[in-house]
XYZ file of C-alpha atoms in Angstrom:
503
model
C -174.201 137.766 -9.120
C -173.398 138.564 -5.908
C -170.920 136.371 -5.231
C -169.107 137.552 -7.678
C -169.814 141.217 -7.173
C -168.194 140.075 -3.009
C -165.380 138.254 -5.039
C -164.395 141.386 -7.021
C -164.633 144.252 -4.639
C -162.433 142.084 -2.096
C -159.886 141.370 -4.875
C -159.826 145.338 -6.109
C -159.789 146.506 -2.311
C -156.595 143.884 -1.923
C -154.891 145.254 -5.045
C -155.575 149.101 -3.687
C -154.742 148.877 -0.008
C -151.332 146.389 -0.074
C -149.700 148.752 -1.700
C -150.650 151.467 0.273
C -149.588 149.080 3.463
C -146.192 148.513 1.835
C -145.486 152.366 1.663
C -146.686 153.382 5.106
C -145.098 150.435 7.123
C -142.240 151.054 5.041
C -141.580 154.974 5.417
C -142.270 154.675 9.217
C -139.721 151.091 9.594
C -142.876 149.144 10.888
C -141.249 145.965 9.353
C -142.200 143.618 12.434
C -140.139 141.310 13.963
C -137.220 139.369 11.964
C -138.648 135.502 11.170
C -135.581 133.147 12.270
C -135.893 131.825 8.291
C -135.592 135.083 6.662
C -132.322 136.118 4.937
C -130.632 138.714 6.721
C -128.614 139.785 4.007
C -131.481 140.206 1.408
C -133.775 143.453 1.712
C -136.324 143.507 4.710
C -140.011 142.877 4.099
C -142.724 144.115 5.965
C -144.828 141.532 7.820
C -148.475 143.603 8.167
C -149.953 142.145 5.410
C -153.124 140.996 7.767
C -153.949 144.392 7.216
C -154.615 144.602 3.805
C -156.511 141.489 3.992
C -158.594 142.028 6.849
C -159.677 145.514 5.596
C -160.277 143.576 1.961
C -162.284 141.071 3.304
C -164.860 143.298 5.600
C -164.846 146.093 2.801
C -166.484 143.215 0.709
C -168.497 141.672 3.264
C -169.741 145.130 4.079
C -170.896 145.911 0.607
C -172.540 142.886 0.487
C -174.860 143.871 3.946
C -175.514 147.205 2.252
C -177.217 145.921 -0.889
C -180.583 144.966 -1.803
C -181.015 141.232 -0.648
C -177.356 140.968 0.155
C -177.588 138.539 3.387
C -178.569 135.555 1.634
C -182.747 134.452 2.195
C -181.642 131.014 2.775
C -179.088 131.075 5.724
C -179.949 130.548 9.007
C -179.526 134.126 10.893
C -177.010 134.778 8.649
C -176.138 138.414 10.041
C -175.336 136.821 13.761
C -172.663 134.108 11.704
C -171.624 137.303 9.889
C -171.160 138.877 13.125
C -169.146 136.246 14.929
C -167.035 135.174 12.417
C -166.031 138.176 11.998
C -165.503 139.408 15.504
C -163.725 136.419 15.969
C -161.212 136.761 13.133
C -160.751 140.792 14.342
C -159.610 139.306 17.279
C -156.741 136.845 16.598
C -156.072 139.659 13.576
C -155.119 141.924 16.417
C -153.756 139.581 18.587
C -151.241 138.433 15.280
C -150.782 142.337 14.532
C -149.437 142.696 18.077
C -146.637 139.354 17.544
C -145.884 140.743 14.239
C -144.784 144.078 16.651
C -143.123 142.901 19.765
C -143.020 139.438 19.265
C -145.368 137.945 21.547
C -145.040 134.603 23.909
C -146.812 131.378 22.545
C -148.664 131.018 25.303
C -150.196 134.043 24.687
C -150.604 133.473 21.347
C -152.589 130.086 22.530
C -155.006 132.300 24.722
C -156.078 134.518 21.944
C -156.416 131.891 19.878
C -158.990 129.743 22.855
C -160.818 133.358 23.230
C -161.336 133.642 19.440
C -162.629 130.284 19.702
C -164.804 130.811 21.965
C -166.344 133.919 20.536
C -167.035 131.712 17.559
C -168.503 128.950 20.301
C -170.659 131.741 21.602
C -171.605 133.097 18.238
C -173.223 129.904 17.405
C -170.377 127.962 15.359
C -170.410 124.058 17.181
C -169.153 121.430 16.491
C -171.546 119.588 18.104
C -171.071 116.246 15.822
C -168.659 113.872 14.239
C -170.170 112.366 11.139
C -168.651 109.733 8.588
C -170.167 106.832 6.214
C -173.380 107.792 7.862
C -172.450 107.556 11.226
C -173.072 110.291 13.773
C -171.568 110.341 16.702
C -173.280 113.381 19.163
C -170.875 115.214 21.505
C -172.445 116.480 24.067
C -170.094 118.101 26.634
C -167.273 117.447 24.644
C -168.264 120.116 21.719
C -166.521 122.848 23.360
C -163.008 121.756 23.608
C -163.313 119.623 20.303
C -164.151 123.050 18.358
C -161.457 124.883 20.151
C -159.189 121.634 19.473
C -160.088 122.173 15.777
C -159.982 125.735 15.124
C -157.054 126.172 17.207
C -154.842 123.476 14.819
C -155.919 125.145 11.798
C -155.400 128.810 13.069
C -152.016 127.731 13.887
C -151.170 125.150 10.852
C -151.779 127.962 8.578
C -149.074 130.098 10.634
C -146.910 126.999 10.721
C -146.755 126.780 6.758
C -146.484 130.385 6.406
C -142.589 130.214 5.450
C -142.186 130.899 1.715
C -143.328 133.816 -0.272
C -147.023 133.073 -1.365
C -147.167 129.688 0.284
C -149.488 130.265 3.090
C -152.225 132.634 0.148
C -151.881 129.822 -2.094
C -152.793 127.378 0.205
C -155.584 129.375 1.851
C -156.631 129.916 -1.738
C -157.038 126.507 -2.525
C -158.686 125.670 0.842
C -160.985 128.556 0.222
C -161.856 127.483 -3.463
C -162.817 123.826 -2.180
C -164.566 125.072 0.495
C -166.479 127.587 -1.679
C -167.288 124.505 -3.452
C -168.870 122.193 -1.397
C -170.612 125.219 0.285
C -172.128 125.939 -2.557
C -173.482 122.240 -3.369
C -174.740 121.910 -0.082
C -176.527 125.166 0.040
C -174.797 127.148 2.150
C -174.969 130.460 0.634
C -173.396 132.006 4.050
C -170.284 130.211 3.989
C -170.142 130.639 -0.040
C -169.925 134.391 0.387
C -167.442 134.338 2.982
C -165.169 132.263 1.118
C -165.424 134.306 -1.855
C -164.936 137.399 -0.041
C -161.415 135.928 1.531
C -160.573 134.849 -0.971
C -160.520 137.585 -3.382
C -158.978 139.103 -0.677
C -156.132 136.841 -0.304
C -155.743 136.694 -4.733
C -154.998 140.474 -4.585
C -152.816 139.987 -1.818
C -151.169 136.994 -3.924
C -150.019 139.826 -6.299
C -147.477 141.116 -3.759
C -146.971 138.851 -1.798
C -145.748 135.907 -4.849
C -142.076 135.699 -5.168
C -140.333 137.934 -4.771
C -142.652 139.244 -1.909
C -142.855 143.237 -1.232
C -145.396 142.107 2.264
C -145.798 139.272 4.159
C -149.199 137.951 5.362
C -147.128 137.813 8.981
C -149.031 136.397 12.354
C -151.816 138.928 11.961
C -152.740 137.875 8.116
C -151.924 133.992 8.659
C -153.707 133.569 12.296
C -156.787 135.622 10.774
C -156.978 133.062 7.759
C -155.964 130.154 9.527
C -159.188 131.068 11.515
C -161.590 132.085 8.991
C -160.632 128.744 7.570
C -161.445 126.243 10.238
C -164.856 127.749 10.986
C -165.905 127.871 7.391
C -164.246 124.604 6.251
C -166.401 122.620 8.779
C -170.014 125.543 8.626
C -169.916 124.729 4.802
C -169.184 120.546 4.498
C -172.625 119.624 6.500
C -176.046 120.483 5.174
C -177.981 121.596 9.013
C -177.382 124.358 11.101
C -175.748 121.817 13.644
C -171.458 122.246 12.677
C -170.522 118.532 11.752
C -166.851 117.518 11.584
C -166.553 115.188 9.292
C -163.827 113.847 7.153
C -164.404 116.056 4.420
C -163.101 118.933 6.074
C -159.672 116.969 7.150
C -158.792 116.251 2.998
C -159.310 120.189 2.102
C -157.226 121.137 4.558
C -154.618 118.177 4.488
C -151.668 119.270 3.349
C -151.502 122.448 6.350
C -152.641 119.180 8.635
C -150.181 116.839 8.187
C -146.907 119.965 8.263
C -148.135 120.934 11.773
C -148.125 117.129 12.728
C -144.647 116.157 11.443
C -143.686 119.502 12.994
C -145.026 118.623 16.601
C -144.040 115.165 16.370
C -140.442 115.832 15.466
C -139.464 118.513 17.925
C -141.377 115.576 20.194
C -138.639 113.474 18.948
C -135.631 116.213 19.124
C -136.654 116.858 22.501
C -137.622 121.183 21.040
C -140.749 123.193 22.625
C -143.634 121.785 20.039
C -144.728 125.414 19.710
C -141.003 126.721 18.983
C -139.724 127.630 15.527
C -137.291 125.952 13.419
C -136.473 125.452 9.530
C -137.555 122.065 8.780
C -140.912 122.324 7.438
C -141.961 120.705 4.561
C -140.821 123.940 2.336
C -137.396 124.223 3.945
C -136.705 120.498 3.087
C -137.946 121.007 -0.400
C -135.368 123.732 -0.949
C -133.133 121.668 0.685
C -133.037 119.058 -1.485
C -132.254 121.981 -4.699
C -135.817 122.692 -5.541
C -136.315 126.541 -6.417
C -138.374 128.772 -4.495
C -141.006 128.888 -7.048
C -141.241 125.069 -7.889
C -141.341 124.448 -4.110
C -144.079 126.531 -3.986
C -146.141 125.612 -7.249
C -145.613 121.488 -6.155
C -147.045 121.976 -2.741
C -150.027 124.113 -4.021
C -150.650 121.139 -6.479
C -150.147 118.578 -3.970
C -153.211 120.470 -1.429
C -155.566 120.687 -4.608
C -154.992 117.157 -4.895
C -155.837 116.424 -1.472
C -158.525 119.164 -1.622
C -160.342 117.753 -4.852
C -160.792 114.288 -2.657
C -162.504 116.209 -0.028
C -164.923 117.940 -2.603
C -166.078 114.526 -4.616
C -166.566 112.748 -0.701
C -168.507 115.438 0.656
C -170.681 115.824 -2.832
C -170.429 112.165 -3.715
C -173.210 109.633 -2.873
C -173.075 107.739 0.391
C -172.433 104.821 -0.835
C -168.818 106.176 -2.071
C -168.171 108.142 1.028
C -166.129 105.741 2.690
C -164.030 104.985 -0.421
C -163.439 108.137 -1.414
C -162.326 109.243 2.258
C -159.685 105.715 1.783
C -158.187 107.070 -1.048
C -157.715 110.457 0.793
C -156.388 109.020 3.767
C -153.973 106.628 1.368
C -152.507 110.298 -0.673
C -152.362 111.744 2.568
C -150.411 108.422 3.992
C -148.225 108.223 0.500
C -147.129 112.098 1.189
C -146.481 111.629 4.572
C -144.099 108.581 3.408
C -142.646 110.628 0.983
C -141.733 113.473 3.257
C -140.024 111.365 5.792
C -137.985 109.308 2.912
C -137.068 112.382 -0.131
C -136.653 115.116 2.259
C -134.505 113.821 5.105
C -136.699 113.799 8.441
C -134.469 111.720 10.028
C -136.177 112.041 13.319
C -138.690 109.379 11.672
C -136.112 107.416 10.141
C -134.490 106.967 13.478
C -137.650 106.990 15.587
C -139.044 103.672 13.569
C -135.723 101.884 13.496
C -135.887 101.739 17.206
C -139.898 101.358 16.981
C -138.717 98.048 15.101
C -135.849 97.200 17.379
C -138.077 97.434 20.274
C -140.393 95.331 19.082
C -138.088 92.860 18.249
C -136.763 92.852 21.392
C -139.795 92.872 23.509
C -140.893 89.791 21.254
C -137.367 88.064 22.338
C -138.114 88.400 25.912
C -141.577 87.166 25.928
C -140.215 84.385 23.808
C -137.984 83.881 26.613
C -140.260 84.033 29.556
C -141.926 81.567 28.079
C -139.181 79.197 27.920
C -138.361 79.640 31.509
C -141.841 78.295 32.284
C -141.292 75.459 30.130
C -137.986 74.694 31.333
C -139.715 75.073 35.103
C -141.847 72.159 34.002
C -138.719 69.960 32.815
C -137.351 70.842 36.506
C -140.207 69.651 38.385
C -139.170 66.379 37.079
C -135.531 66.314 37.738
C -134.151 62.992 39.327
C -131.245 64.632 40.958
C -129.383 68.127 41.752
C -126.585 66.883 38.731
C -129.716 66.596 36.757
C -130.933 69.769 37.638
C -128.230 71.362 36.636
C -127.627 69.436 33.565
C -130.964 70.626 32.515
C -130.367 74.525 33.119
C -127.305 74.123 31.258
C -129.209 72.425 27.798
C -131.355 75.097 27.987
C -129.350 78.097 28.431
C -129.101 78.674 25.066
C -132.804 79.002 24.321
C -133.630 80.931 27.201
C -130.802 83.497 25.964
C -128.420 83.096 28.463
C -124.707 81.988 28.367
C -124.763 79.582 31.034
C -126.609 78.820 34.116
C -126.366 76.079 36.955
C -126.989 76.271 40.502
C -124.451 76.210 42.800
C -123.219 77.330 46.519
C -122.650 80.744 46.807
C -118.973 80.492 47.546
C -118.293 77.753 44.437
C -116.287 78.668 42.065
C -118.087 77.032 39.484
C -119.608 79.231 36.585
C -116.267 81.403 36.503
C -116.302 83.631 33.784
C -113.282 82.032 32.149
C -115.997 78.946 31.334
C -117.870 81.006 29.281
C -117.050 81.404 25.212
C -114.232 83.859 24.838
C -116.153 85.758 21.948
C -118.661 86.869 25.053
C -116.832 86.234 27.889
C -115.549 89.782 28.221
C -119.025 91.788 28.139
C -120.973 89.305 29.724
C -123.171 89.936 33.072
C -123.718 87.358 36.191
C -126.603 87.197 38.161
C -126.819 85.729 41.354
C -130.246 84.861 42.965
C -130.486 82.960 45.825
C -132.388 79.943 45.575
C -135.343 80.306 48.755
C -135.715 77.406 51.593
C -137.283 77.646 54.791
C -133.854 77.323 56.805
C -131.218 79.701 56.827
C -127.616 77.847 55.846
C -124.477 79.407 56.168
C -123.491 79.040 52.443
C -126.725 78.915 50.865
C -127.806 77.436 46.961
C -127.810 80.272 44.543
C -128.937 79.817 40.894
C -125.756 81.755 39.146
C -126.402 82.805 35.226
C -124.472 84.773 32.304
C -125.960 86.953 30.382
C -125.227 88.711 27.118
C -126.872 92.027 27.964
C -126.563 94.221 24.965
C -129.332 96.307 26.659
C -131.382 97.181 29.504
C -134.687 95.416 28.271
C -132.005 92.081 28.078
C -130.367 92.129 31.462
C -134.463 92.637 32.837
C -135.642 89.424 31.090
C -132.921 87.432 31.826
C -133.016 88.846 35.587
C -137.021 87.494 35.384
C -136.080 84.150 33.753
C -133.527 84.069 36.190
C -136.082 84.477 39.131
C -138.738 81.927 37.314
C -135.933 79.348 37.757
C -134.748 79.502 41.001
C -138.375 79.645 41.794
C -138.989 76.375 39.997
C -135.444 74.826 41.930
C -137.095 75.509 45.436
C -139.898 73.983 44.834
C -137.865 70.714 43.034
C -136.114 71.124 46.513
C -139.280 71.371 48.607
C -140.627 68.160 46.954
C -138.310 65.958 49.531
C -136.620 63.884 46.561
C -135.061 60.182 47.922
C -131.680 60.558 46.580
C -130.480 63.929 45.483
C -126.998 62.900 44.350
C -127.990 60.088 42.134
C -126.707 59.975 38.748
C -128.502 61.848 36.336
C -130.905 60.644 33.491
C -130.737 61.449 29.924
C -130.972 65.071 29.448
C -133.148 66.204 26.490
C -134.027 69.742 25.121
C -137.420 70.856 26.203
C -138.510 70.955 22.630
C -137.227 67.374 22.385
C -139.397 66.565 25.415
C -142.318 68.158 24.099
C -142.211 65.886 20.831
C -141.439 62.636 22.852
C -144.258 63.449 25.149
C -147.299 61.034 25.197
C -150.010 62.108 23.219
């Protein structure tokens, strides 16, 4: 009963006192700061709709202190997580109330959101354990920076996603509803209240704020849920007072999760600030590729209950089903991450893995290739004569992807580029390394090679094959050979020597 008493006082308050915001930000031109996605031509919306929700949510929370048996028997100090949550989410509220004004730096930004996070540290919420399949994994040291590293994401995925009228309430709705849930399985009255207190909050603010929008949630409303979101997400998924992260957590909030990565990851890749804005979110490409407003809207609110409904059955399911449930969250989560990069035009990605495949290619090529210059170093040690030195570089050039190679004096003219094939001959590169003895001569032996160098990660290899086989021709020289001039024997491949070699 009172959860629903909480739940309908914060949903009246938010229907009052929006309005109420509208007309006073309104008649004094407190609109906030222009978004770089809004239309300029259209009619200006305020962006102070923190307000209203903030004031909803304490109003109900504040009701619920003042009755009879309204801090629930069963939490764990339940006033002090009251407290701190709350101070906490006051905090970045004002902190997002000032951006929405004057348009603040994102570093600053970043510190209020570390101090908020701290508050909650010092308040008592820890993650002080990562749990999955039964594992636990203790912290220690590390449970400071890995809660700010977690409430700090959320707080700002939330204000990431916040770019479409009702997108960023929906989504905090349906994060809030999931939440509520598995609170409420795990007993976790606390957290339960909370949640329904936001969230009635954020369904009256849903009323103005669906399309088309008369208020905004702006920084203040979005930072302040984004918050209030990451602390109870994780408080409500583990059944101790200890504040596990566990996978659970990561599917309710997915769909906010995986924007803010493809967002940092493809300003990585365009070379933008990670914490700068642009319009390629996941709801600008979905209007980009002719969806409504509306239907863009609606489809990603379906797609996070979908995620969010995975996170629910793992964290209520039985252990034995944890692990497959959290697979088949990670594989949606995977599938919409494949569809975002292929339907809606992220060409960063598209780009980014053809050269992730064209660099792997080509790094396998050149190991290929160093390893043929060690066979071939093998063959050389062998050699009968220079002339059969050289006929054996030049069998093998071909499979240690080079043109031609031979060794030579340096002031030969031999290996001119008008012997190489006239389909390469005019972008082809020589390399000249000198071939090392112990006495100086005054026109030394050089090993001289062509190379098709298409790249930079070519003309390296075939520079190290080339320094593998002059290596392998000083030592052939070192060896004191009887007749160095004598005719040559049969040249063979390497492969072919390999198969004709004695068992």
């Amino acid at each position: 009963m009172l959860i629903l008493s909480v739940f309908g006082v914060a949903v009246l308050t938010a229907l009052l006192v929006t309005p109420v915001v509208v007309r006073m930000v309104t008649a004094y031109g407190v609109y906030g700061h222009v978004r770089p996605s809004a239309d300029r031509e259209g009619p200006r919306v305020p962006r102070m709709g923190g307000i209203a929700v903030v004031v909803a949510t304490t109003a109900a929370l504040g009701m619920a202190a003042l009755l009879p048996g309204g801090v629930p028997a069963s939490a764990a100090a339940p006033e002090h997580f009251f407290v701190g949550v709350l101070a906490a989410g006051w905090l970045l509220f004002a902190a997002g109330l000032l951006d929405d004004l004057y348009n603040l730096r994102p570093a600053a930004k970043l510190l209020a959101q570390c101090a908020a996070g701290i508050v909650a540290y010092g308040f008592g919420f820890r993650v002080e354990e990562l749990s999955f399949a039964g594992a636990t994994l203790d912290l220690g040291v590390l449970s400071l920076p890995v809660t700010l590293l977690w409430i700090v994401g959320i707080t700002n995925a939330f204000n990431l996603i916040d770019g479409l009228d009702g997108l960023a309430t929906g989504i905090g709705l349906v994060a809030l509803g999931s939440t509520f849930a598995v609170a409420w399985m795990l007993g976790n009255p606390e957290v339960a209240l909370v949640c329904a207190a936001l969230g009635g909050a954020l369904l009256g603010f849903l009323r103005y704020n669906f399309r088309p929008a008369r208020i905004f949630l702006g920084d203040s409303g979005s930072l302040f849920v984004g918050f209030m979101v990451a602390v109870l997400s994780v408080h409500g998924s583990t059944k101790s007072a200890t504040a596990v992260l566990t996978a659970a957590p990561l599917l309710l909030l997915a769909l906010p999760i995986l924007d803010t990565v493809l967002s940092v990851v493809r300003r990585w890749l365009r070379g933008k600030p990670v914490f700068g804005a642009d319009e390629h979110h996941l709801h600008h490409r979905m209007l980009a590729i002719g969806l409504t407003h509306v239907r863009a809207v609606v489809a990603l609110y379906v797609m996070a209950a979908g995620l969010a409904v995975i996170g629910v059955l793992m964290a209520s399911g039985p252990q034995k089903t944890v692990a497959m449930t959290a697979l088949a969250g990670a594989a949606a989560s995977v599938a919409l991450l494949l569809f975002a990069i292929k339907r809606l035009g992220y060409h960063e990605f598209v780009e980014a893995g053809a050269v992730v495949r064209s660099g792997m290619r080509r790094v396998r090529h050149s190991i290929r290739d160093q390893i043929h210059a060690r066979d071939v170093a093998q063959v050389l040690a062998r050699a009968e004569s220079l002339v059969h030195v050289q006929a054996i570089l030049q069998d093998n050039a071909p499979a240690l992807g080079l043109l031609y190679a031979t060794v030579c004096r340096e002031s030969s003219a031999e290996g001119a580029r008008a012997e190489l094939p006239a389909r390469s001959a005019a972008r082809a590169w020589k390399l000249e390394c000198p071939i090392p003895v112990r006495e100086a001569e005054a026109d030394p032996l050089i090993l001289r090679v062509w190379t098709d160098a298409p790249d930079d990660l070519r003309l390296l290899t075939a520079d190290r094959t080339s320094r593998v086989l002059a290596a392998a021709v000083a030592d052939w020289l070192a060896g004191g050979l009887p007749n160095p001039h004598a005719a040559p024997a049969p040249v063979q491949h390497v492969a072919a020597r390999r198969a004709s070699a004695p068992a």
